[in-house]
């Protein structure tokens, strides 16, 4: 056929926040491979390598068609030597030995199983693996004392590792709205995270809660959580209070990328219709739900920060810092040249301050 027809050169801007990345991915085989290497690096305390693989995968996600030859990638940003080698192997041999051996490795599989427990991070998992613990059974038999989050994570392991559907996210939205209306009429609930970007499934459901009158959001979280608890919707909850005002580093530059809003990590008990023909007697499932409360003055920044994707957020901050000498957080945008904050009441205004074209949530799937 007309091979040369496909020898199109692609061109994409360097930062993921300059690109429109929908859920339509023409290079899923390649991006899955690079994402697996990214995940392995992140689980192995190699954040820099992880980001490099994530950036490379994001470039391929943004391409308008499938890559068929390496020559098409000439001049594209973020494709390092290592990522290009993986892409080459897959294009030429259908698979990458490095990716397949990582996927099959006992160490990677054990890290996945153990960090699949809510409340278990890579460091804890690594420590357990060094003791020979590779499975949930071995963990249960080890006699290790688990904290409250980990106990809940182990108890609801299967449910929490089953993707949450859009229908389930909608059902949970109804419950959260009922809770908020009951305790604070006038307060507003917004679905954020992957579902706001149009994803059909997610690992959890994320909500941002605010009140149109500044200050009226104070005390909201504990009331919402009490209501949910009293109605039997919560299997687990842990609230972290707002630490933004106590920050000494300045609002836009928290010590980590973590923001300082009052937040509650929960596990919801969601009633489920029994699947037809199913023998199961359990009529509910566990779902991870994140609740965040923001004052209205910071709402646009919180919304932008909690909509993701994680790489898109990281790229926005990198753009702000490297290209504009600004510091962006989920609370504020500080301009280091003008030594002042930029106000914003919408995401559109934040993109405009940053000198970026507005990218709607459905195109932030980098
Ligand atoms: N986030 C954050 N601080 C955290 C956790 C998450 O700012 N401690 C932000 C992330 O940057 C992301 C958003 O919250 O933008 C949602 O995070 P998460 O639920 O982990 O990811 P999703 O994109 O929603 O993906 P999934 O569907 O797997 O939940
Ligand atoms: Mn999410
Ligand atoms: Mn989340
Ligand atoms: Mn401005």
mmCIF file of C-alpha atoms and ligand atoms in Angstrom:
data_model
loop_
_atom_site.group_PDB
_atom_site.id
_atom_site.type_symbol
_atom_site.label_atom_id
_atom_site.label_comp_id
_atom_site.label_asym_id
_atom_site.label_seq_id
_atom_site.Cartn_x
_atom_site.Cartn_y
_atom_site.Cartn_z
ATOM 1 C CA UNK A 1 0.000 0.000 0.000
ATOM 2 C CA UNK A 2 0.990 3.645 0.068
ATOM 3 C CA UNK A 3 3.439 3.352 2.909
ATOM 4 C CA UNK A 4 4.611 6.927 2.396
ATOM 5 C CA UNK A 5 1.109 8.134 3.158
ATOM 6 C CA UNK A 6 1.663 7.123 6.730
ATOM 7 C CA UNK A 7 5.117 8.637 7.041
ATOM 8 C CA UNK A 8 3.474 11.747 8.424
ATOM 9 C CA UNK A 9 5.551 13.741 10.810
ATOM 10 C CA UNK A 10 3.821 14.638 14.028
ATOM 11 C CA UNK A 11 4.310 17.874 15.867
ATOM 12 C CA UNK A 12 3.264 18.662 19.437
ATOM 13 C CA UNK A 13 4.144 21.441 21.900
ATOM 14 C CA UNK A 14 6.456 20.557 24.809
ATOM 15 C CA UNK A 15 4.173 21.023 27.796
ATOM 16 C CA UNK A 16 1.131 18.779 28.274
ATOM 17 C CA UNK A 17 -0.863 21.864 29.344
ATOM 18 C CA UNK A 18 -0.330 23.333 25.845
ATOM 19 C CA UNK A 19 -1.912 20.264 24.284
ATOM 20 C CA UNK A 20 -5.424 18.877 24.003
ATOM 21 C CA UNK A 21 -5.431 15.284 25.178
ATOM 22 C CA UNK A 22 -8.779 13.545 24.894
ATOM 23 C CA UNK A 23 -9.540 10.007 26.035
ATOM 24 C CA UNK A 24 -9.181 8.844 22.446
ATOM 25 C CA UNK A 25 -5.707 7.315 22.422
ATOM 26 C CA UNK A 26 -4.355 6.025 19.094
ATOM 27 C CA UNK A 27 -1.242 4.600 20.680
ATOM 28 C CA UNK A 28 -2.554 2.612 23.646
ATOM 29 C CA UNK A 29 -0.106 -0.271 23.222
ATOM 30 C CA UNK A 30 2.850 2.119 23.421
ATOM 31 C CA UNK A 31 1.433 4.282 26.196
ATOM 32 C CA UNK A 32 0.464 1.234 28.285
ATOM 33 C CA UNK A 33 4.043 -0.016 28.018
ATOM 34 C CA UNK A 34 5.546 3.347 29.006
ATOM 35 C CA UNK A 35 2.989 3.764 31.810
ATOM 36 C CA UNK A 36 3.980 0.393 33.231
ATOM 37 C CA UNK A 37 7.634 1.484 33.337
ATOM 38 C CA UNK A 38 6.518 4.760 34.920
ATOM 39 C CA UNK A 39 4.542 2.899 37.552
ATOM 40 C CA UNK A 40 7.464 0.595 38.297
ATOM 41 C CA UNK A 41 9.778 3.593 38.704
ATOM 42 C CA UNK A 42 7.301 5.398 40.996
ATOM 43 C CA UNK A 43 6.867 2.287 43.140
ATOM 44 C CA UNK A 44 10.658 1.960 43.346
ATOM 45 C CA UNK A 45 11.325 5.492 44.634
ATOM 46 C CA UNK A 46 12.610 6.711 41.256
ATOM 47 C CA UNK A 47 10.315 9.683 40.773
ATOM 48 C CA UNK A 48 12.456 11.355 38.106
ATOM 49 C CA UNK A 49 12.405 8.284 35.887
ATOM 50 C CA UNK A 50 8.685 7.928 36.504
ATOM 51 C CA UNK A 51 7.994 11.477 35.328
ATOM 52 C CA UNK A 52 10.158 10.972 32.224
ATOM 53 C CA UNK A 53 8.137 7.905 31.199
ATOM 54 C CA UNK A 54 4.842 9.689 32.007
ATOM 55 C CA UNK A 55 5.848 12.662 29.837
ATOM 56 C CA UNK A 56 6.826 10.377 26.968
ATOM 57 C CA UNK A 57 3.509 8.490 27.220
ATOM 58 C CA UNK A 58 1.620 11.801 27.309
ATOM 59 C CA UNK A 59 3.221 12.939 24.042
ATOM 60 C CA UNK A 60 2.059 9.732 22.345
ATOM 61 C CA UNK A 61 -1.456 10.135 23.805
ATOM 62 C CA UNK A 62 -1.691 13.542 22.139
ATOM 63 C CA UNK A 63 -0.886 12.284 18.619
ATOM 64 C CA UNK A 64 -3.717 12.409 16.053
ATOM 65 C CA UNK A 65 -3.015 8.881 14.796
ATOM 66 C CA UNK A 66 -1.079 5.692 15.457
ATOM 67 C CA UNK A 67 2.711 5.717 15.267
ATOM 68 C CA UNK A 68 3.890 3.226 12.658
ATOM 69 C CA UNK A 69 7.554 4.156 12.378
ATOM 70 C CA UNK A 70 10.201 5.864 14.462
ATOM 71 C CA UNK A 71 10.842 8.478 11.777
ATOM 72 C CA UNK A 72 7.447 9.986 12.528
ATOM 73 C CA UNK A 73 8.660 10.866 16.009
ATOM 74 C CA UNK A 74 11.632 12.938 14.925
ATOM 75 C CA UNK A 75 11.696 16.265 16.695
ATOM 76 C CA UNK A 76 8.958 15.396 19.209
ATOM 77 C CA UNK A 77 9.547 16.634 22.777
ATOM 78 C CA UNK A 78 9.969 14.482 25.917
ATOM 79 C CA UNK A 79 10.981 11.312 24.090
ATOM 80 C CA UNK A 80 14.252 10.318 25.742
ATOM 81 C CA UNK A 81 16.640 7.614 24.657
ATOM 82 C CA UNK A 82 15.097 5.037 26.975
ATOM 83 C CA UNK A 83 11.498 5.699 25.919
ATOM 84 C CA UNK A 84 12.499 5.666 22.235
ATOM 85 C CA UNK A 85 14.179 2.265 22.709
ATOM 86 C CA UNK A 86 10.976 0.855 24.204
ATOM 87 C CA UNK A 87 8.885 2.323 21.367
ATOM 88 C CA UNK A 88 11.310 0.927 18.764
ATOM 89 C CA UNK A 89 11.169 -2.587 20.290
ATOM 90 C CA UNK A 90 7.385 -2.583 20.251
ATOM 91 C CA UNK A 91 7.136 -1.238 16.705
ATOM 92 C CA UNK A 92 9.668 -3.769 15.421
ATOM 93 C CA UNK A 93 8.989 -6.853 17.557
ATOM 94 C CA UNK A 94 5.487 -6.306 18.878
ATOM 95 C CA UNK A 95 6.752 -6.142 22.463
ATOM 96 C CA UNK A 96 9.533 -4.776 24.656
ATOM 97 C CA UNK A 97 11.569 -7.305 26.668
ATOM 98 C CA UNK A 98 12.129 -4.755 29.398
ATOM 99 C CA UNK A 99 8.409 -4.063 29.757
ATOM 100 C CA UNK A 100 7.466 -7.749 29.685
ATOM 101 C CA UNK A 101 10.115 -8.790 32.190
ATOM 102 C CA UNK A 102 9.057 -5.954 34.512
ATOM 103 C CA UNK A 103 5.410 -6.978 34.168
ATOM 104 C CA UNK A 104 6.292 -10.600 35.062
ATOM 105 C CA UNK A 105 8.755 -9.822 37.841
ATOM 106 C CA UNK A 106 7.830 -11.095 41.304
ATOM 107 C CA UNK A 107 9.001 -7.830 42.837
ATOM 108 C CA UNK A 108 6.748 -5.656 40.648
ATOM 109 C CA UNK A 109 3.771 -7.989 41.127
ATOM 110 C CA UNK A 110 4.249 -7.933 44.896
ATOM 111 C CA UNK A 111 4.530 -4.107 44.908
ATOM 112 C CA UNK A 112 1.266 -3.902 42.935
ATOM 113 C CA UNK A 113 -0.606 -6.283 45.225
ATOM 114 C CA UNK A 114 0.576 -4.611 48.437
ATOM 115 C CA UNK A 115 0.199 -0.979 47.329
ATOM 116 C CA UNK A 116 -3.249 -2.008 46.072
ATOM 117 C CA UNK A 117 -4.190 -1.978 49.768
ATOM 118 C CA UNK A 118 -5.624 1.446 50.663
ATOM 119 C CA UNK A 119 -3.223 3.024 53.170
ATOM 120 C CA UNK A 120 -0.132 1.146 51.972
ATOM 121 C CA UNK A 121 2.501 3.169 50.113
ATOM 122 C CA UNK A 122 5.597 1.992 48.238
ATOM 123 C CA UNK A 123 7.904 2.311 51.270
ATOM 124 C CA UNK A 124 5.786 0.067 53.470
ATOM 125 C CA UNK A 125 5.293 -2.412 50.634
ATOM 126 C CA UNK A 126 9.055 -2.529 50.015
ATOM 127 C CA UNK A 127 9.714 -3.194 53.700
ATOM 128 C CA UNK A 128 7.231 -6.073 53.735
ATOM 129 C CA UNK A 129 8.656 -7.533 50.511
ATOM 130 C CA UNK A 130 12.116 -7.574 52.106
ATOM 131 C CA UNK A 131 10.569 -9.730 54.844
ATOM 132 C CA UNK A 132 9.288 -12.130 52.193
ATOM 133 C CA UNK A 133 5.693 -10.885 52.174
ATOM 134 C CA UNK A 134 4.412 -10.944 48.585
ATOM 135 C CA UNK A 135 0.690 -11.618 48.961
ATOM 136 C CA UNK A 136 -2.331 -10.650 51.052
ATOM 137 C CA UNK A 137 -2.358 -14.107 52.626
ATOM 138 C CA UNK A 138 1.280 -13.757 53.666
ATOM 139 C CA UNK A 139 0.535 -10.288 55.032
ATOM 140 C CA UNK A 140 -2.434 -11.573 57.077
ATOM 141 C CA UNK A 141 -0.291 -14.432 58.421
ATOM 142 C CA UNK A 142 2.679 -12.179 59.226
ATOM 143 C CA UNK A 143 0.981 -10.758 62.295
ATOM 144 C CA UNK A 144 1.967 -7.196 61.346
ATOM 145 C CA UNK A 145 -0.057 -4.545 63.126
ATOM 146 C CA UNK A 146 -1.962 -2.572 60.505
ATOM 147 C CA UNK A 147 -3.205 0.962 61.006
ATOM 148 C CA UNK A 148 -6.906 1.808 60.690
ATOM 149 C CA UNK A 149 -6.660 2.761 56.999
ATOM 150 C CA UNK A 150 -4.764 -0.418 56.121
ATOM 151 C CA UNK A 151 -7.237 -2.591 58.030
ATOM 152 C CA UNK A 152 -10.091 -1.058 56.046
ATOM 153 C CA UNK A 153 -8.051 -1.403 52.860
ATOM 154 C CA UNK A 154 -7.453 -5.088 53.435
ATOM 155 C CA UNK A 155 -11.058 -5.728 54.436
ATOM 156 C CA UNK A 156 -12.431 -4.086 51.259
ATOM 157 C CA UNK A 157 -9.525 -5.041 48.993
ATOM 158 C CA UNK A 158 -11.532 -6.572 46.140
ATOM 159 C CA UNK A 159 -14.123 -3.787 46.001
ATOM 160 C CA UNK A 160 -11.488 -1.048 46.132
ATOM 161 C CA UNK A 161 -9.542 -2.646 43.284
ATOM 162 C CA UNK A 162 -12.637 -2.937 41.103
ATOM 163 C CA UNK A 163 -13.107 0.145 38.895
ATOM 164 C CA UNK A 164 -15.844 2.584 39.898
ATOM 165 C CA UNK A 165 -18.330 3.137 37.068
ATOM 166 C CA UNK A 166 -19.837 6.447 35.994
ATOM 167 C CA UNK A 167 -23.251 5.211 37.206
ATOM 168 C CA UNK A 168 -21.771 4.488 40.636
ATOM 169 C CA UNK A 169 -20.104 7.916 40.661
ATOM 170 C CA UNK A 170 -23.499 9.491 39.884
ATOM 171 C CA UNK A 171 -25.153 7.538 42.704
ATOM 172 C CA UNK A 172 -22.476 8.732 45.124
ATOM 173 C CA UNK A 173 -22.851 12.304 43.858
ATOM 174 C CA UNK A 174 -26.543 12.162 44.812
ATOM 175 C CA UNK A 175 -25.647 11.054 48.329
ATOM 176 C CA UNK A 176 -22.987 13.751 48.765
ATOM 177 C CA UNK A 177 -25.367 16.438 47.475
ATOM 178 C CA UNK A 178 -28.053 15.227 49.916
ATOM 179 C CA UNK A 179 -25.549 15.410 52.773
ATOM 180 C CA UNK A 180 -24.395 18.916 51.866
ATOM 181 C CA UNK A 181 -27.945 20.245 51.335
ATOM 182 C CA UNK A 182 -28.973 18.778 54.690
ATOM 183 C CA UNK A 183 -26.212 20.434 56.713
ATOM 184 C CA UNK A 184 -25.512 23.629 54.718
ATOM 185 C CA UNK A 185 -28.162 24.820 52.294
ATOM 186 C CA UNK A 186 -26.481 27.013 49.693
ATOM 187 C CA UNK A 187 -23.215 25.082 49.695
ATOM 188 C CA UNK A 188 -22.153 23.649 46.366
ATOM 189 C CA UNK A 189 -20.771 20.263 45.344
ATOM 190 C CA UNK A 190 -18.616 19.735 42.239
ATOM 191 C CA UNK A 191 -17.456 16.401 40.869
ATOM 192 C CA UNK A 192 -13.723 16.646 40.105
ATOM 193 C CA UNK A 193 -10.931 14.152 39.267
ATOM 194 C CA UNK A 194 -11.139 11.691 36.392
ATOM 195 C CA UNK A 195 -14.935 11.732 36.153
ATOM 196 C CA UNK A 196 -14.904 15.486 35.480
ATOM 197 C CA UNK A 197 -12.492 14.744 32.629
ATOM 198 C CA UNK A 198 -15.091 12.383 31.159
ATOM 199 C CA UNK A 199 -13.494 9.095 32.181
ATOM 200 C CA UNK A 200 -15.918 6.168 32.176
ATOM 201 C CA UNK A 201 -14.314 4.515 35.219
ATOM 202 C CA UNK A 202 -12.094 5.603 38.073
ATOM 203 C CA UNK A 203 -10.266 4.323 41.134
ATOM 204 C CA UNK A 204 -12.264 6.690 43.334
ATOM 205 C CA UNK A 205 -14.739 9.589 43.170
ATOM 206 C CA UNK A 206 -13.495 13.116 43.953
ATOM 207 C CA UNK A 207 -15.607 16.056 45.174
ATOM 208 C CA UNK A 208 -14.941 19.699 45.867
ATOM 209 C CA UNK A 209 -17.323 21.480 48.234
ATOM 210 C CA UNK A 210 -17.580 25.250 48.668
ATOM 211 C CA UNK A 211 -19.997 27.947 49.813
ATOM 212 C CA UNK A 212 -20.713 31.128 47.786
ATOM 213 C CA UNK A 213 -20.260 33.241 50.939
ATOM 214 C CA UNK A 214 -16.610 33.338 52.010
ATOM 215 C CA UNK A 215 -16.187 31.850 55.479
ATOM 216 C CA UNK A 216 -19.420 29.861 55.412
ATOM 217 C CA UNK A 217 -17.388 26.808 54.302
ATOM 218 C CA UNK A 218 -15.797 26.663 57.753
ATOM 219 C CA UNK A 219 -16.937 23.679 59.782
ATOM 220 C CA UNK A 220 -18.658 22.236 56.722
ATOM 221 C CA UNK A 221 -16.588 19.077 56.472
ATOM 222 C CA UNK A 222 -17.289 17.783 59.947
ATOM 223 C CA UNK A 223 -21.027 18.383 59.491
ATOM 224 C CA UNK A 224 -21.089 16.612 56.124
ATOM 225 C CA UNK A 225 -19.099 13.695 57.476
ATOM 226 C CA UNK A 226 -21.289 13.419 60.591
ATOM 227 C CA UNK A 227 -24.404 13.333 58.410
ATOM 228 C CA UNK A 228 -22.915 10.652 56.140
ATOM 229 C CA UNK A 229 -21.790 8.605 59.143
ATOM 230 C CA UNK A 230 -25.185 8.840 60.872
ATOM 231 C CA UNK A 231 -26.913 7.658 57.688
ATOM 232 C CA UNK A 232 -24.624 4.624 57.462
ATOM 233 C CA UNK A 233 -22.793 5.658 54.293
ATOM 234 C CA UNK A 234 -19.252 5.492 55.668
ATOM 235 C CA UNK A 235 -17.103 2.390 56.136
ATOM 236 C CA UNK A 236 -14.005 4.499 56.856
ATOM 237 C CA UNK A 237 -13.131 8.176 57.072
ATOM 238 C CA UNK A 238 -10.162 10.278 58.001
ATOM 239 C CA UNK A 239 -10.258 14.060 57.963
ATOM 240 C CA UNK A 240 -7.153 16.221 57.649
ATOM 241 C CA UNK A 241 -7.818 19.795 58.659
ATOM 242 C CA UNK A 242 -6.948 22.857 56.627
ATOM 243 C CA UNK A 243 -3.337 23.859 57.195
ATOM 244 C CA UNK A 244 -3.179 26.592 54.552
ATOM 245 C CA UNK A 245 -3.335 29.529 56.959
ATOM 246 C CA UNK A 246 -0.638 28.047 59.175
ATOM 247 C CA UNK A 247 1.725 27.753 56.263
ATOM 248 C CA UNK A 248 4.888 29.790 56.657
ATOM 249 C CA UNK A 249 6.203 29.117 53.178
ATOM 250 C CA UNK A 250 3.650 31.267 51.368
ATOM 251 C CA UNK A 251 0.462 29.978 49.869
ATOM 252 C CA UNK A 252 1.613 29.117 46.370
ATOM 253 C CA UNK A 253 4.677 27.229 47.504
ATOM 254 C CA UNK A 254 3.721 24.447 49.853
ATOM 255 C CA UNK A 255 6.546 22.106 50.886
ATOM 256 C CA UNK A 256 5.166 19.438 48.595
ATOM 257 C CA UNK A 257 2.644 19.399 45.797
ATOM 258 C CA UNK A 258 0.054 18.402 48.380
ATOM 259 C CA UNK A 259 -2.433 21.156 48.968
ATOM 260 C CA UNK A 260 -3.610 22.229 52.379
ATOM 261 C CA UNK A 261 -7.371 22.163 52.108
ATOM 262 C CA UNK A 262 -9.483 20.416 54.656
ATOM 263 C CA UNK A 263 -10.027 17.014 53.139
ATOM 264 C CA UNK A 264 -11.572 13.729 54.045
ATOM 265 C CA UNK A 265 -10.463 10.413 52.588
ATOM 266 C CA UNK A 266 -13.355 8.011 52.886
ATOM 267 C CA UNK A 267 -14.637 4.593 51.956
ATOM 268 C CA UNK A 268 -18.317 4.736 51.070
ATOM 269 C CA UNK A 269 -20.795 1.914 51.409
ATOM 270 C CA UNK A 270 -22.811 2.022 48.201
ATOM 271 C CA UNK A 271 -25.976 -0.013 47.797
ATOM 272 C CA UNK A 272 -25.798 -2.122 44.675
ATOM 273 C CA UNK A 273 -28.433 -3.770 42.559
ATOM 274 C CA UNK A 274 -27.684 -7.432 42.476
ATOM 275 C CA UNK A 275 -26.227 -8.491 39.153
ATOM 276 C CA UNK A 276 -28.640 -10.786 37.298
ATOM 277 C CA UNK A 277 -27.764 -14.438 37.795
ATOM 278 C CA UNK A 278 -25.230 -13.581 40.483
ATOM 279 C CA UNK A 279 -24.975 -15.909 43.493
ATOM 280 C CA UNK A 280 -23.655 -13.119 45.645
ATOM 281 C CA UNK A 281 -25.593 -12.158 48.714
ATOM 282 C CA UNK A 282 -23.692 -8.923 49.406
ATOM 283 C CA UNK A 283 -25.901 -6.030 48.321
ATOM 284 C CA UNK A 284 -23.387 -3.220 48.575
ATOM 285 C CA UNK A 285 -19.879 -2.356 47.504
ATOM 286 C CA UNK A 286 -17.096 -0.228 48.980
ATOM 287 C CA UNK A 287 -15.963 2.845 47.002
ATOM 288 C CA UNK A 288 -13.114 5.264 47.738
ATOM 289 C CA UNK A 289 -14.384 8.853 47.880
ATOM 290 C CA UNK A 290 -12.312 12.010 48.388
ATOM 291 C CA UNK A 291 -14.023 15.109 49.816
ATOM 292 C CA UNK A 292 -12.278 18.484 49.754
ATOM 293 C CA UNK A 293 -13.597 21.796 51.105
ATOM 294 C CA UNK A 294 -12.400 25.093 49.610
ATOM 295 C CA UNK A 295 -13.260 28.706 50.414
ATOM 296 C CA UNK A 296 -14.941 30.355 47.430
ATOM 297 C CA UNK A 297 -11.984 32.755 46.984
ATOM 298 C CA UNK A 298 -9.736 29.781 46.135
ATOM 299 C CA UNK A 299 -12.349 27.679 44.387
ATOM 300 C CA UNK A 300 -11.094 28.129 40.798
ATOM 301 C CA UNK A 301 -7.576 27.100 41.820
ATOM 302 C CA UNK A 302 -8.888 24.133 43.793
ATOM 303 C CA UNK A 303 -11.081 23.040 40.885
ATOM 304 C CA UNK A 304 -8.180 23.257 38.446
ATOM 305 C CA UNK A 305 -5.891 21.431 40.881
ATOM 306 C CA UNK A 306 -8.309 18.610 41.653
ATOM 307 C CA UNK A 307 -9.452 17.916 38.105
ATOM 308 C CA UNK A 308 -6.130 16.435 36.971
ATOM 309 C CA UNK A 309 -4.761 14.488 35.294
ATOM 310 C CA UNK A 310 -1.799 14.316 37.655
ATOM 311 C CA UNK A 311 0.611 14.852 34.772
ATOM 312 C CA UNK A 312 -1.453 17.767 33.425
ATOM 313 C CA UNK A 313 -1.243 19.400 36.891
ATOM 314 C CA UNK A 314 2.476 18.805 37.105
ATOM 315 C CA UNK A 315 2.955 20.322 33.662
ATOM 316 C CA UNK A 316 0.859 23.378 34.538
ATOM 317 C CA UNK A 317 3.107 24.031 37.539
ATOM 318 C CA UNK A 318 6.235 23.445 35.454
ATOM 319 C CA UNK A 319 4.946 25.849 32.788
ATOM 320 C CA UNK A 320 4.094 28.461 35.405
ATOM 321 C CA UNK A 321 7.515 28.232 37.048
ATOM 322 C CA UNK A 322 9.801 27.803 34.056
ATOM 323 C CA UNK A 323 8.047 29.880 31.416
ATOM 324 C CA UNK A 324 6.242 32.566 33.427
ATOM 325 C CA UNK A 325 8.123 32.870 36.747
ATOM 326 C CA UNK A 326 4.851 32.177 38.546
ATOM 327 C CA UNK A 327 3.997 29.680 41.275
ATOM 328 C CA UNK A 328 0.737 27.810 40.836
ATOM 329 C CA UNK A 329 -0.904 25.750 43.558
ATOM 330 C CA UNK A 330 -4.422 24.547 44.281
ATOM 331 C CA UNK A 331 -4.824 27.724 46.386
ATOM 332 C CA UNK A 332 -3.355 30.572 44.392
ATOM 333 C CA UNK A 333 -1.195 31.880 41.552
ATOM 334 C CA UNK A 334 1.749 34.033 42.572
ATOM 335 C CA UNK A 335 3.595 36.180 40.052
ATOM 336 C CA UNK A 336 7.274 36.393 41.024
ATOM 337 C CA UNK A 337 7.975 39.242 38.566
ATOM 338 C CA UNK A 338 5.141 41.440 39.777
ATOM 339 C CA UNK A 339 5.420 40.188 43.392
ATOM 340 C CA UNK A 340 1.682 39.743 43.665
ATOM 341 C CA UNK A 341 -1.093 37.208 43.479
ATOM 342 C CA UNK A 342 -3.385 36.903 40.458
ATOM 343 C CA UNK A 343 -7.040 36.608 41.393
ATOM 344 C CA UNK A 344 -9.304 34.262 39.466
ATOM 345 C CA UNK A 345 -12.919 33.198 39.753
ATOM 346 C CA UNK A 346 -12.806 30.663 36.923
ATOM 347 C CA UNK A 347 -10.400 28.165 35.405
ATOM 348 C CA UNK A 348 -10.481 30.219 32.194
ATOM 349 C CA UNK A 349 -8.988 33.199 34.031
ATOM 350 C CA UNK A 350 -6.168 31.070 35.434
ATOM 351 C CA UNK A 351 -5.215 29.810 31.973
ATOM 352 C CA UNK A 352 -5.315 33.416 30.741
ATOM 353 C CA UNK A 353 -2.993 34.601 33.564
ATOM 354 C CA UNK A 354 -0.630 31.785 32.606
ATOM 355 C CA UNK A 355 -0.663 32.801 28.937
ATOM 356 C CA UNK A 356 -2.162 29.471 27.939
ATOM 357 C CA UNK A 357 -5.091 28.670 25.702
ATOM 358 C CA UNK A 358 -7.961 27.293 27.780
ATOM 359 C CA UNK A 359 -8.047 23.501 27.840
ATOM 360 C CA UNK A 360 -11.409 22.046 28.911
ATOM 361 C CA UNK A 361 -11.422 19.152 31.427
ATOM 362 C CA UNK A 362 -12.180 16.535 28.769
ATOM 363 C CA UNK A 363 -8.921 17.504 27.039
ATOM 364 C CA UNK A 364 -6.730 17.310 30.163
ATOM 365 C CA UNK A 365 -6.303 13.535 29.947
ATOM 366 C CA UNK A 366 -2.522 13.688 29.581
HETATM 367 N N1 LIG B 1 -4.758 15.397 44.142
HETATM 368 C C1 LIG B 1 -4.141 16.330 44.930
HETATM 369 N N2 LIG B 1 -3.639 15.983 46.151
HETATM 370 C C2 LIG B 1 -3.739 14.715 46.600
HETATM 371 C C3 LIG B 1 -4.378 13.737 45.811
HETATM 372 C C4 LIG B 1 -4.877 14.125 44.570
HETATM 373 O O1 LIG B 1 -4.048 17.480 44.537
HETATM 374 N N3 LIG B 1 -3.250 14.389 47.774
HETATM 375 C C5 LIG B 1 -5.292 15.787 42.847
HETATM 376 C C6 LIG B 1 -4.506 15.148 41.720
HETATM 377 O O2 LIG B 1 -3.477 15.986 41.285
HETATM 378 C C7 LIG B 1 -5.554 14.984 40.663
HETATM 379 C C8 LIG B 1 -6.878 14.929 41.415
HETATM 380 O O3 LIG B 1 -6.591 15.321 42.735
HETATM 381 O O4 LIG B 1 -5.561 16.118 39.851
HETATM 382 C C9 LIG B 1 -7.517 13.588 41.367
HETATM 383 O O5 LIG B 1 -6.627 12.602 41.870
HETATM 384 P P1 LIG B 1 -6.935 11.069 41.770
HETATM 385 O O6 LIG B 1 -8.269 10.760 42.325
HETATM 386 O O7 LIG B 1 -5.786 10.359 42.387
HETATM 387 O O8 LIG B 1 -6.823 10.787 40.204
HETATM 388 P P2 LIG B 1 -7.906 10.810 39.038
HETATM 389 O O9 LIG B 1 -7.342 11.640 37.956
HETATM 390 O O10 LIG B 1 -9.254 11.176 39.557
HETATM 391 O O11 LIG B 1 -7.879 9.312 38.533
HETATM 392 P P3 LIG B 1 -8.792 8.091 39.030
HETATM 393 O O12 LIG B 1 -9.889 7.989 38.035
HETATM 394 O O13 LIG B 1 -7.897 6.896 38.994
HETATM 395 O O14 LIG B 1 -9.281 8.387 40.400
HETATM 396 MN MN1 LIG B 2 -10.047 10.214 41.248
HETATM 397 MN MN1 LIG B 3 -8.791 10.987 44.518
HETATM 398 MN MN1 LIG B 4 -2.885 38.534 35.212
#
